[in-house]
Amino acid sequence: MQIQKNTRHLLGAFLLVMLFWQALLSAGGYNEALFPSPLATLKGFYELIADGVLLQDIGASLTRFAIGYLSSIVLAMVLGLVLGWYRGIWAYLNPIAQVLRPISPMAWLPFIVLFFGIGEMPALVIIFLAAFFPVLLATVSAVRDIDPVYLKVAQNFSIQQPEVLVKIVFPAVFPRIATGLHLALGTAWVFLVAGEMVGAQSGLGFLIIDARNNLRADLLMAAIITIGILGLLLDSGVTMVERAIGRRFGSRTA
């Protein structure tokens, strides 16, 4: 029943977007070479799929994203657990993190290119930076605010470090960490496209640049829609993982 309801919502939202899109095109009288219609964009999708370009670029982007995002959140969670637990160390590092956090990863691009060159690495580093701070700060905050009851349980069972962090603290604070995972995913996915525009020869960001340079607005719009759909699917995937881990820890029902 819930799946059917969600399907109706998705179809309804899709229909509303298509109607608004076509109405905007008709009312504005835009040239379809500059602002493609839904039908022209659909033909662009077919062209990209038939040529194998779309699937190839999706695979390249998802591979880069998986490497950058997963490595970032794992490191951020580990550091967050340790720094949240040892508050004295975090007191010194917190000002540094707060200064670095608001800086866009793209602002570091000249230095990233200097250190890592042009190609795959800049995109991976940008994804890494975009995902790192949301998860780190969410983890540190969650550990610092943990209910003292959990720590008393650890004392009663004589659980020592590092088992306390792994078996007690992490399961207790994971629901709050999951919020950071969602924020990090959205941010990293946005900057993935920007990172692929710098020297990459494949991926959705490269597809956007290539379509723009060839004045193919239909392919450009198809790439933009693909990015949005994949972002939605990735966020849904994180939600599924969050629920699975929650069931494992007993902190969330199915």
Coordinates of N, CA and C in Angstrom, one line a residue:
M1 N 0.8 -1.2 0.0 CA 0.0 0.0 0.0 C 0.9 1.3 0.0
Q2 N 1.9 1.3 0.8 CA 2.8 2.4 0.9 C 3.5 2.6 -0.4
I3 N 3.9 1.5 -1.0 CA 4.6 1.6 -2.3 C 3.7 2.2 -3.4
Q4 N 2.4 1.7 -3.4 CA 1.5 2.3 -4.4 C 1.2 3.8 -4.1
K5 N 1.2 4.2 -2.9 CA 1.0 5.6 -2.5 C 2.2 6.4 -3.0
N6 N 3.4 5.9 -2.7 CA 4.6 6.6 -3.2 C 4.6 6.7 -4.7
T7 N 4.2 5.7 -5.4 CA 4.2 5.7 -6.8 C 3.3 6.7 -7.4
R8 N 2.1 6.8 -6.8 CA 1.1 7.8 -7.2 C 1.7 9.2 -7.0
H9 N 2.4 9.4 -5.9 CA 3.0 10.7 -5.6 C 4.1 11.1 -6.6
L10 N 4.9 10.1 -7.0 CA 5.9 10.3 -8.0 C 5.4 10.6 -9.3
L11 N 4.3 9.9 -9.7 CA 3.7 10.1 -11.0 C 3.0 11.5 -11.1
G12 N 2.4 11.8 -10.0 CA 1.7 13.1 -9.9 C 2.7 14.3 -10.0
A13 N 3.8 14.1 -9.3 CA 4.8 15.2 -9.3 C 5.4 15.3 -10.7
F14 N 5.7 14.1 -11.3 CA 6.2 14.1 -12.7 C 5.3 14.8 -13.7
L15 N 4.0 14.5 -13.6 CA 3.0 15.2 -14.4 C 2.9 16.7 -14.2
L16 N 3.0 17.1 -13.0 CA 3.0 18.5 -12.7 C 4.2 19.3 -13.3
V17 N 5.3 18.6 -13.1 CA 6.6 19.2 -13.7 C 6.5 19.3 -15.2
M18 N 6.0 18.3 -15.9 CA 5.9 18.3 -17.3 C 4.9 19.4 -17.8
L19 N 3.8 19.5 -17.1 CA 2.8 20.5 -17.5 C 3.4 21.9 -17.3
F20 N 4.0 22.1 -16.2 CA 4.6 23.5 -15.9 C 5.7 23.8 -16.9
W21 N 6.5 22.8 -17.2 CA 7.6 22.9 -18.2 C 7.1 23.3 -19.6
Q22 N 6.1 22.6 -20.0 CA 5.5 22.9 -21.4 C 4.8 24.2 -21.4
A23 N 4.1 24.6 -20.3 CA 3.4 25.9 -20.2 C 4.4 27.0 -20.2
L24 N 5.5 26.8 -19.5 CA 6.6 27.9 -19.5 C 7.2 28.1 -20.9
L25 N 7.4 27.0 -21.6 CA 7.9 27.1 -22.9 C 6.9 27.8 -23.9
S26 N 5.7 27.4 -23.7 CA 4.6 28.0 -24.6 C 4.4 29.5 -24.3
A27 N 4.4 29.8 -23.0 CA 4.1 31.2 -22.7 C 5.3 32.1 -23.0
G28 N 6.5 31.6 -22.9 CA 7.7 32.4 -23.1 C 8.1 32.5 -24.6
G29 N 7.6 31.6 -25.4 CA 7.9 31.6 -26.8 C 9.4 31.4 -27.0
Y30 N 10.1 30.6 -26.2 CA 11.5 30.4 -26.3 C 11.8 29.4 -27.5
N31 N 13.0 29.7 -28.1 CA 13.5 28.8 -29.1 C 13.9 27.5 -28.5
E32 N 13.5 26.4 -29.1 CA 13.8 25.1 -28.5 C 15.3 24.8 -28.6
A33 N 16.0 25.5 -29.4 CA 17.4 25.3 -29.4 C 18.1 25.8 -28.2
L34 N 17.4 26.7 -27.5 CA 17.9 27.3 -26.2 C 17.2 26.7 -25.0
F35 N 15.9 26.5 -25.1 CA 15.2 25.9 -24.0 C 14.3 24.8 -24.6
P36 N 14.8 23.5 -24.5 CA 14.1 22.4 -25.1 C 12.8 22.1 -24.5
S37 N 11.9 21.5 -25.3 CA 10.6 21.0 -24.8 C 10.8 19.7 -24.1
P38 N 9.8 19.2 -23.4 CA 9.9 17.9 -22.8 C 10.1 16.8 -23.8
L39 N 9.4 16.9 -25.0 CA 9.6 15.9 -26.0 C 11.0 16.0 -26.6
A40 N 11.5 17.2 -26.8 CA 12.9 17.2 -27.4 C 13.9 16.7 -26.4
T41 N 13.7 16.9 -25.1 CA 14.5 16.3 -24.0 C 14.4 14.8 -24.0
L42 N 13.2 14.3 -24.2 CA 13.0 12.8 -24.2 C 13.8 12.2 -25.4
K43 N 13.8 12.9 -26.6 CA 14.6 12.5 -27.7 C 16.1 12.5 -27.4
G44 N 16.5 13.6 -26.6 CA 17.9 13.6 -26.2 C 18.3 12.5 -25.4
F45 N 17.4 12.1 -24.4 CA 17.6 10.9 -23.6 C 17.8 9.7 -24.5
Y46 N 17.0 9.5 -25.4 CA 17.0 8.3 -26.3 C 18.4 8.3 -27.1
E47 N 18.8 9.5 -27.6 CA 20.0 9.6 -28.3 C 21.2 9.2 -27.4
L48 N 21.2 9.7 -26.2 CA 22.3 9.4 -25.3 C 22.4 8.0 -24.9
I49 N 21.2 7.4 -24.7 CA 21.1 6.0 -24.3 C 21.5 5.1 -25.5
A50 N 21.0 5.4 -26.7 CA 21.3 4.6 -27.9 C 22.8 4.6 -28.2
D51 N 23.5 5.8 -27.9 CA 24.9 5.9 -28.2 C 25.7 5.3 -27.1
G52 N 25.1 4.9 -25.9 CA 25.8 4.4 -24.8 C 26.5 5.4 -24.0
V53 N 26.3 6.7 -24.3 CA 27.0 7.8 -23.6 C 26.5 7.9 -22.2
L54 N 25.2 7.9 -22.1 CA 24.6 8.2 -20.8 C 25.0 7.2 -19.7
L55 N 24.8 5.9 -20.1 CA 25.2 4.9 -19.1 C 26.7 4.9 -18.7
Q56 N 27.5 5.2 -19.7 CA 28.9 5.3 -19.5 C 29.2 6.4 -18.5
D57 N 28.6 7.6 -18.7 CA 28.9 8.7 -17.9 C 28.3 8.5 -16.5
I58 N 27.1 7.9 -16.4 CA 26.5 7.6 -15.1 C 27.5 6.7 -14.3
G59 N 28.0 5.7 -15.0 CA 28.9 4.7 -14.3 C 30.1 5.4 -13.8
A60 N 30.7 6.3 -14.6 CA 31.9 7.1 -14.2 C 31.6 8.0 -13.0
S61 N 30.5 8.7 -13.1 CA 30.1 9.6 -11.9 C 29.9 8.8 -10.7
L62 N 29.1 7.7 -10.8 CA 28.8 6.9 -9.6 C 30.0 6.3 -9.0
T63 N 31.0 5.9 -9.8 CA 32.2 5.3 -9.3 C 33.0 6.4 -8.5
R64 N 33.2 7.5 -9.1 CA 33.9 8.6 -8.4 C 33.2 9.0 -7.1
F65 N 31.8 9.1 -7.2 CA 31.1 9.4 -6.0 C 31.2 8.4 -4.9
A66 N 31.2 7.2 -5.3 CA 31.3 6.1 -4.3 C 32.6 6.2 -3.6
I67 N 33.7 6.3 -4.3 CA 35.0 6.4 -3.7 C 35.2 7.6 -2.8
G68 N 34.8 8.8 -3.3 CA 35.0 10.0 -2.6 C 34.1 10.1 -1.4
Y69 N 32.8 9.7 -1.5 CA 31.8 9.8 -0.5 C 32.1 8.8 0.6
L70 N 32.3 7.5 0.3 CA 32.4 6.5 1.3 C 33.7 6.7 2.1
S71 N 34.8 7.0 1.4 CA 36.1 7.3 2.1 C 35.9 8.5 3.1
S72 N 35.2 9.5 2.6 CA 35.0 10.7 3.5 C 34.2 10.4 4.7
I73 N 33.1 9.7 4.5 CA 32.2 9.5 5.7 C 32.8 8.5 6.7
V74 N 33.5 7.5 6.2 CA 34.1 6.6 7.1 C 35.2 7.3 8.0
L75 N 36.0 8.1 7.3 CA 37.0 8.8 8.1 C 36.4 9.8 9.0
A76 N 35.3 10.5 8.5 CA 34.7 11.5 9.4 C 34.0 10.9 10.6
M77 N 33.4 9.7 10.4 CA 32.7 9.1 11.6 C 33.7 8.6 12.6
V78 N 34.8 8.0 12.1 CA 35.9 7.6 13.0 C 36.5 8.7 13.8
L79 N 36.8 9.8 13.1 CA 37.4 11.0 13.8 C 36.4 11.6 14.7
G80 N 35.1 11.6 14.2 CA 34.1 12.2 15.0 C 33.8 11.5 16.3
L81 N 33.9 10.2 16.3 CA 33.7 9.4 17.5 C 34.9 9.7 18.5
V82 N 36.1 9.7 18.0 CA 37.2 9.9 18.9 C 37.3 11.4 19.4
L83 N 37.1 12.4 18.5 CA 37.1 13.8 18.9 C 35.9 14.1 19.8
G84 N 34.8 13.5 19.6 CA 33.6 13.8 20.4 C 33.8 13.2 21.8
W85 N 34.6 12.1 21.9 CA 34.8 11.5 23.2 C 35.9 12.2 24.0
Y86 N 37.0 12.6 23.3 CA 38.0 13.3 23.9 C 37.8 14.8 23.7
R87 N 37.1 15.4 24.6 CA 36.6 16.8 24.4 C 37.8 17.8 24.5
G88 N 38.8 17.4 25.2 CA 39.9 18.3 25.3 C 40.6 18.5 24.0
I89 N 40.8 17.5 23.2 CA 41.4 17.6 21.9 C 40.5 18.4 21.0
W90 N 39.2 18.1 21.0 CA 38.2 18.8 20.2 C 38.2 20.3 20.5
A91 N 38.4 20.7 21.7 CA 38.4 22.1 22.0 C 39.4 22.9 21.2
Y92 N 40.5 22.2 20.9 CA 41.6 22.9 20.1 C 41.2 22.8 18.6
L93 N 40.7 21.7 18.2 CA 40.4 21.5 16.8 C 39.1 22.1 16.3
N94 N 38.2 22.4 17.2 CA 36.9 22.9 16.8 C 37.0 24.2 16.1
P95 N 37.8 25.2 16.6 CA 37.9 26.5 15.8 C 38.4 26.3 14.4
I96 N 39.3 25.4 14.2 CA 39.9 25.1 12.9 C 38.8 24.5 12.0
A97 N 38.0 23.6 12.5 CA 36.9 23.0 11.8 C 35.9 24.0 11.4
Q98 N 35.5 24.9 12.3 CA 34.5 25.9 12.1 C 35.0 26.9 11.0
V99 N 36.3 27.2 10.9 CA 36.8 28.1 9.9 C 36.8 27.4 8.5
L100 N 37.2 26.1 8.5 CA 37.2 25.4 7.2 C 35.9 25.0 6.7
R101 N 34.9 24.7 7.6 CA 33.6 24.2 7.2 C 32.9 25.0 6.2
P102 N 32.8 26.4 6.3 CA 32.0 27.1 5.4 C 32.7 27.4 4.0
I103 N 34.0 27.0 3.9 CA 34.7 27.2 2.6 C 34.2 26.2 1.6
S104 N 33.8 26.7 0.4 CA 33.4 25.8 -0.6 C 34.6 25.0 -1.1
P105 N 34.4 23.7 -1.4 CA 35.5 22.9 -1.9 C 36.0 23.4 -3.2
M106 N 35.2 24.1 -4.0 CA 35.7 24.7 -5.3 C 36.7 25.8 -5.0
A107 N 36.6 26.4 -3.8 CA 37.6 27.5 -3.5 C 39.0 26.9 -3.5
W108 N 39.1 25.6 -3.1 CA 40.4 25.0 -3.0 C 40.9 24.5 -4.3
L109 N 40.1 24.6 -5.4 CA 40.4 24.0 -6.7 C 41.8 24.3 -7.2
P110 N 42.3 25.6 -7.2 CA 43.6 25.8 -7.7 C 44.7 25.0 -7.0
F111 N 44.5 24.9 -5.7 CA 45.5 24.1 -4.9 C 45.4 22.6 -5.1
I112 N 44.1 22.2 -5.3 CA 43.9 20.8 -5.5 C 44.5 20.3 -6.9
V113 N 44.3 21.2 -7.9 CA 45.0 20.9 -9.2 C 46.5 20.9 -9.1
L114 N 47.0 21.9 -8.3 CA 48.4 22.0 -8.1 C 49.0 20.7 -7.5
F115 N 48.3 20.2 -6.4 CA 48.8 19.0 -5.7 C 48.5 17.7 -6.4
F116 N 47.3 17.6 -7.1 CA 46.9 16.3 -7.6 C 46.8 16.3 -9.2
G117 N 47.0 17.4 -9.8 CA 47.0 17.5 -11.2 C 45.5 17.5 -11.8
I118 N 45.4 17.4 -13.1 CA 44.1 17.4 -13.7 C 43.7 16.0 -14.1
G119 N 42.4 15.7 -13.9 CA 41.9 14.4 -14.2 C 41.0 13.9 -13.2
E120 N 41.2 12.6 -12.7 CA 40.3 12.0 -11.8 C 40.4 12.6 -10.3
M121 N 41.6 12.8 -9.9 CA 41.8 13.2 -8.5 C 41.1 14.4 -8.0
P122 N 41.1 15.5 -8.8 CA 40.4 16.7 -8.3 C 38.9 16.5 -8.0
A123 N 38.3 15.7 -8.8 CA 36.8 15.4 -8.6 C 36.7 14.6 -7.3
L124 N 37.6 13.6 -7.1 CA 37.5 12.8 -5.9 C 37.8 13.6 -4.6
V125 N 38.8 14.5 -4.7 CA 39.1 15.4 -3.5 C 38.0 16.3 -3.2
I126 N 37.4 16.9 -4.3 CA 36.2 17.8 -4.0 C 35.1 17.1 -3.4
I127 N 34.8 15.9 -3.8 CA 33.7 15.1 -3.2 C 34.0 14.8 -1.8
F128 N 35.3 14.4 -1.5 CA 35.7 14.1 -0.2 C 35.5 15.3 0.7
L129 N 36.0 16.5 0.3 CA 35.8 17.7 1.2 C 34.4 18.0 1.4
A130 N 33.6 17.9 0.3 CA 32.2 18.3 0.5 C 31.4 17.4 1.5
A131 N 31.8 16.1 1.6 CA 31.1 15.2 2.5 C 31.6 15.2 3.9
F132 N 32.9 15.6 4.0 CA 33.6 15.4 5.3 C 33.0 16.1 6.5
F133 N 32.9 17.5 6.4 CA 32.5 18.3 7.5 C 31.1 18.0 8.0
P134 N 30.1 17.9 7.2 CA 28.8 17.6 7.7 C 28.7 16.3 8.6
V135 N 29.4 15.3 8.2 CA 29.4 14.0 9.0 C 30.3 14.2 10.2
L136 N 31.5 14.8 10.1 CA 32.3 15.0 11.2 C 31.6 15.8 12.3
L137 N 31.0 16.9 12.0 CA 30.4 17.8 13.0 C 29.2 17.1 13.6
A138 N 28.4 16.4 12.8 CA 27.2 15.7 13.3 C 27.6 14.6 14.3
T139 N 28.7 13.9 14.0 CA 29.2 12.8 14.8 C 29.7 13.4 16.1
V140 N 30.5 14.4 16.1 CA 31.1 15.0 17.3 C 30.0 15.5 18.2
S141 N 29.0 16.2 17.6 CA 27.9 16.8 18.4 C 27.1 15.6 19.0
A142 N 26.8 14.6 18.3 CA 26.0 13.5 18.8 C 26.8 12.8 20.0
V143 N 28.1 12.6 19.8 CA 28.8 11.9 20.9 C 28.9 12.8 22.2
R144 N 29.0 14.1 22.0 CA 29.1 15.0 23.1 C 27.7 15.1 23.9
D145 N 26.6 14.8 23.2 CA 25.3 14.9 23.8 C 24.7 13.6 24.1
I146 N 25.5 12.5 24.1 CA 25.0 11.2 24.4 C 24.4 11.1 25.8
D147 N 23.3 10.3 25.9 CA 22.6 10.1 27.1 C 23.6 9.4 28.1
P148 N 23.8 9.9 29.3 CA 24.7 9.3 30.3 C 24.3 7.9 30.6
V149 N 23.1 7.5 30.4 CA 22.6 6.1 30.7 C 23.5 5.1 29.9
Y150 N 23.8 5.4 28.7 CA 24.6 4.5 27.9 C 25.9 4.3 28.5
L151 N 26.5 5.3 29.0 CA 27.9 5.2 29.6 C 27.8 4.5 31.0
K152 N 26.7 4.6 31.7 CA 26.6 3.8 32.9 C 26.4 2.3 32.6
V153 N 25.7 2.0 31.5 CA 25.6 0.6 31.1 C 27.0 0.1 30.8
A154 N 27.8 0.8 30.1 CA 29.2 0.4 29.7 C 30.0 0.1 31.0
Q155 N 29.8 1.0 32.0 CA 30.6 0.8 33.3 C 30.1 -0.4 34.0
N156 N 28.8 -0.6 34.0 CA 28.2 -1.8 34.7 C 28.7 -3.1 34.1
F157 N 28.9 -3.1 32.8 CA 29.4 -4.3 32.1 C 30.9 -4.3 32.0
S158 N 31.6 -3.4 32.5 CA 33.1 -3.3 32.5 C 33.6 -3.3 31.1
I159 N 32.9 -2.5 30.2 CA 33.3 -2.4 28.8 C 34.4 -1.3 28.7
Q160 N 35.5 -1.6 28.1 CA 36.6 -0.7 28.1 C 36.8 -0.2 26.6
Q161 N 37.6 0.9 26.5 CA 37.9 1.4 25.2 C 38.8 0.4 24.4
P162 N 38.6 0.3 23.1 CA 37.7 1.1 22.2 C 36.4 0.5 22.0
E163 N 36.0 -0.6 22.8 CA 34.7 -1.2 22.6 C 33.6 -0.3 23.0
V164 N 33.8 0.6 23.9 CA 32.8 1.6 24.3 C 32.3 2.4 23.1
L165 N 33.3 2.9 22.4 CA 32.9 3.7 21.2 C 32.2 2.9 20.2
V166 N 32.7 1.6 20.0 CA 32.2 0.8 18.9 C 30.8 0.2 19.2
K167 N 30.7 -0.4 20.5 CA 29.5 -1.2 20.8 C 28.5 -0.4 21.6
I168 N 28.8 0.7 22.2 CA 27.9 1.5 22.9 C 27.6 2.9 22.3
V169 N 28.6 3.7 22.1 CA 28.4 5.0 21.7 C 27.9 5.1 20.3
F170 N 28.6 4.4 19.3 CA 28.2 4.5 17.9 C 26.7 4.1 17.7
P171 N 26.3 2.9 18.2 CA 24.9 2.6 18.0 C 23.9 3.6 18.6
A172 N 24.3 4.2 19.8 CA 23.4 5.2 20.4 C 23.3 6.5 19.6
V173 N 24.4 6.9 19.0 CA 24.3 8.2 18.3 C 24.1 8.1 16.8
F174 N 24.0 6.9 16.3 CA 23.9 6.7 14.8 C 22.7 7.5 14.2
P175 N 21.5 7.5 14.9 CA 20.4 8.2 14.3 C 20.7 9.7 14.0
R176 N 21.5 10.3 14.9 CA 21.9 11.7 14.6 C 23.0 11.8 13.5
I177 N 23.9 10.8 13.5 CA 24.9 10.8 12.5 C 24.3 10.6 11.1
A178 N 23.2 9.9 11.0 CA 22.5 9.6 9.8 C 22.0 11.0 9.1
T179 N 21.6 11.9 10.0 CA 21.3 13.2 9.4 C 22.4 13.9 8.7
G180 N 23.6 13.8 9.3 CA 24.8 14.3 8.6 C 25.1 13.5 7.3
L181 N 24.8 12.2 7.3 CA 25.1 11.4 6.1 C 24.2 11.9 4.9
H182 N 23.0 12.3 5.2 CA 22.1 12.8 4.2 C 22.5 14.2 3.7
L183 N 22.9 15.0 4.6 CA 23.4 16.3 4.2 C 24.7 16.2 3.4
A184 N 25.6 15.3 3.8 CA 26.8 15.1 3.1 C 26.6 14.6 1.7
L185 N 25.6 13.7 1.6 CA 25.4 13.1 0.3 C 24.9 14.2 -0.7
G186 N 23.9 15.0 -0.2 CA 23.5 16.1 -1.1 C 24.6 17.1 -1.5
T187 N 25.4 17.4 -0.5 CA 26.5 18.4 -0.8 C 27.5 17.8 -1.8
A188 N 27.9 16.5 -1.5 CA 28.9 15.9 -2.3 C 28.4 15.6 -3.7
W189 N 27.1 15.3 -3.9 CA 26.6 15.0 -5.2 C 26.6 16.3 -6.0
V190 N 26.3 17.4 -5.4 CA 26.3 18.7 -6.1 C 27.7 19.0 -6.6
F191 N 28.7 18.9 -5.7 CA 30.1 19.2 -6.1 C 30.7 18.2 -7.0
L192 N 30.1 17.0 -7.0 CA 30.7 16.0 -8.0 C 30.6 16.5 -9.4
V193 N 29.5 17.1 -9.8 CA 29.3 17.6 -11.1 C 30.3 18.8 -11.4
A194 N 30.5 19.6 -10.4 CA 31.4 20.7 -10.5 C 32.9 20.2 -10.7
G195 N 33.2 19.2 -9.9 CA 34.5 18.6 -10.0 C 34.8 17.9 -11.3
E196 N 33.8 17.3 -11.9 CA 33.9 16.7 -13.2 C 34.1 17.7 -14.3
M197 N 33.8 18.9 -14.1 CA 33.9 19.9 -15.1 C 35.4 20.4 -15.2
V198 N 36.3 19.9 -14.3 CA 37.6 20.3 -14.3 C 38.5 19.1 -14.8
G199 N 38.7 19.0 -16.1 CA 39.7 18.1 -16.6 C 39.2 16.7 -16.8
A200 N 38.1 16.3 -16.2 CA 37.6 14.9 -16.4 C 37.1 14.7 -17.9
Q201 N 37.3 13.5 -18.4 CA 36.9 13.2 -19.7 C 35.6 12.3 -19.7
S202 N 35.0 12.1 -18.6 CA 33.8 11.3 -18.6 C 33.0 11.8 -17.3
G203 N 31.8 11.3 -17.3 CA 30.9 11.7 -16.1 C 29.8 12.7 -16.5
L204 N 28.9 12.9 -15.6 CA 27.8 13.7 -15.9 C 28.2 15.2 -16.0
G205 N 29.2 15.6 -15.2 CA 29.7 17.0 -15.3 C 30.3 17.2 -16.7
F206 N 31.1 16.3 -17.1 CA 31.7 16.4 -18.5 C 30.6 16.4 -19.5
L207 N 29.6 15.6 -19.3 CA 28.5 15.5 -20.3 C 27.8 16.9 -20.4
I208 N 27.6 17.6 -19.3 CA 27.0 18.9 -19.3 C 27.9 19.9 -20.1
I209 N 29.2 19.9 -19.8 CA 30.1 20.8 -20.5 C 30.1 20.5 -22.0
D210 N 30.2 19.2 -22.4 CA 30.2 18.8 -23.8 C 28.9 19.2 -24.5
A211 N 27.8 19.1 -23.8 CA 26.5 19.5 -24.4 C 26.4 21.0 -24.6
R212 N 26.9 21.7 -23.6 CA 26.9 23.2 -23.7 C 27.8 23.6 -24.8
N213 N 29.0 23.0 -24.9 CA 29.9 23.5 -26.0 C 29.4 23.2 -27.4
N214 N 28.6 22.1 -27.5 CA 28.0 21.8 -28.8 C 26.6 22.3 -29.0
L215 N 26.2 23.2 -28.1 CA 24.9 23.9 -28.3 C 23.8 22.9 -28.4
R216 N 23.9 21.9 -27.6 CA 22.8 20.8 -27.5 C 22.0 21.0 -26.2
A217 N 21.1 21.9 -26.2 CA 20.3 22.2 -25.0 C 19.5 20.9 -24.6
D218 N 19.1 20.1 -25.6 CA 18.3 18.9 -25.2 C 19.1 17.9 -24.5
L219 N 20.4 17.7 -24.9 CA 21.3 16.8 -24.1 C 21.6 17.4 -22.8
L220 N 21.8 18.7 -22.7 CA 22.1 19.4 -21.5 C 21.0 19.2 -20.5
M221 N 19.7 19.4 -20.9 CA 18.6 19.2 -20.0 C 18.5 17.7 -19.6
A222 N 18.7 16.8 -20.5 CA 18.7 15.4 -20.2 C 19.7 15.1 -19.1
A223 N 20.9 15.7 -19.2 CA 21.9 15.4 -18.2 C 21.5 16.0 -16.8
I224 N 20.9 17.2 -16.9 CA 20.5 17.8 -15.6 C 19.4 17.0 -14.9
I225 N 18.4 16.5 -15.7 CA 17.4 15.6 -15.1 C 18.0 14.3 -14.6
T226 N 18.9 13.8 -15.3 CA 19.6 12.6 -14.8 C 20.3 12.8 -13.5
I227 N 20.9 13.9 -13.3 CA 21.6 14.2 -12.1 C 20.6 14.3 -10.9
G228 N 19.5 14.9 -11.2 CA 18.4 15.0 -10.1 C 17.9 13.7 -9.8
I229 N 17.6 12.9 -10.8 CA 17.0 11.5 -10.5 C 18.0 10.7 -9.7
L230 N 19.2 10.7 -10.1 CA 20.2 9.9 -9.4 C 20.4 10.4 -8.0
G231 N 20.4 11.7 -7.8 CA 20.5 12.2 -6.4 C 19.4 11.7 -5.5
L232 N 18.1 11.7 -6.1 CA 17.0 11.2 -5.3 C 17.2 9.7 -5.0
L233 N 17.7 8.9 -6.0 CA 17.9 7.5 -5.7 C 19.0 7.2 -4.7
L234 N 20.0 8.0 -4.8 CA 21.1 7.9 -3.8 C 20.7 8.2 -2.4
D235 N 19.9 9.3 -2.3 CA 19.4 9.6 -0.9 C 18.4 8.5 -0.4
S236 N 17.6 7.9 -1.3 CA 16.8 6.8 -0.9 C 17.6 5.6 -0.5
G237 N 18.8 5.4 -1.2 CA 19.7 4.3 -0.8 C 20.3 4.5 0.6
V238 N 20.6 5.8 0.9 CA 21.2 6.1 2.2 C 20.1 5.8 3.3
T239 N 18.8 6.2 3.0 CA 17.7 5.9 3.9 C 17.6 4.4 4.2
M240 N 17.7 3.6 3.1 CA 17.6 2.2 3.3 C 18.7 1.6 4.2
V241 N 19.9 2.1 3.9 CA 21.0 1.7 4.8 C 20.9 2.1 6.2
E242 N 20.4 3.3 6.4 CA 20.1 3.9 7.7 C 19.1 3.0 8.5
R243 N 18.1 2.6 7.8 CA 17.0 1.8 8.4 C 17.6 0.4 8.8
A244 N 18.4 -0.2 7.9 CA 19.0 -1.5 8.1 C 19.9 -1.4 9.3
I245 N 20.8 -0.4 9.4 CA 21.7 -0.3 10.5 C 20.9 0.0 11.8
G246 N 19.8 0.8 11.7 CA 18.9 1.0 12.8 C 18.3 -0.2 13.4
R247 N 17.8 -1.1 12.5 CA 17.3 -2.4 12.9 C 18.3 -3.3 13.6
R248 N 19.5 -3.2 13.0 CA 20.6 -4.0 13.6 C 20.9 -3.6 15.0
F249 N 20.9 -2.2 15.3 CA 21.2 -1.7 16.6 C 19.9 -1.6 17.5
G250 N 18.7 -1.9 16.9 CA 17.5 -1.8 17.6 C 17.1 -0.4 17.9
S251 N 17.6 0.6 17.1 CA 17.2 2.0 17.4 C 16.2 2.5 16.4
R252 N 15.8 1.7 15.4 CA 14.8 2.1 14.5 C 14.0 0.9 14.0
T253 N 12.7 1.1 13.9 CA 11.9 0.0 13.4 C 11.9 0.0 11.9
A254 N 11.5 -1.1 11.3 CA 11.5 -1.3 9.8 C 10.5 -0.4 9.2

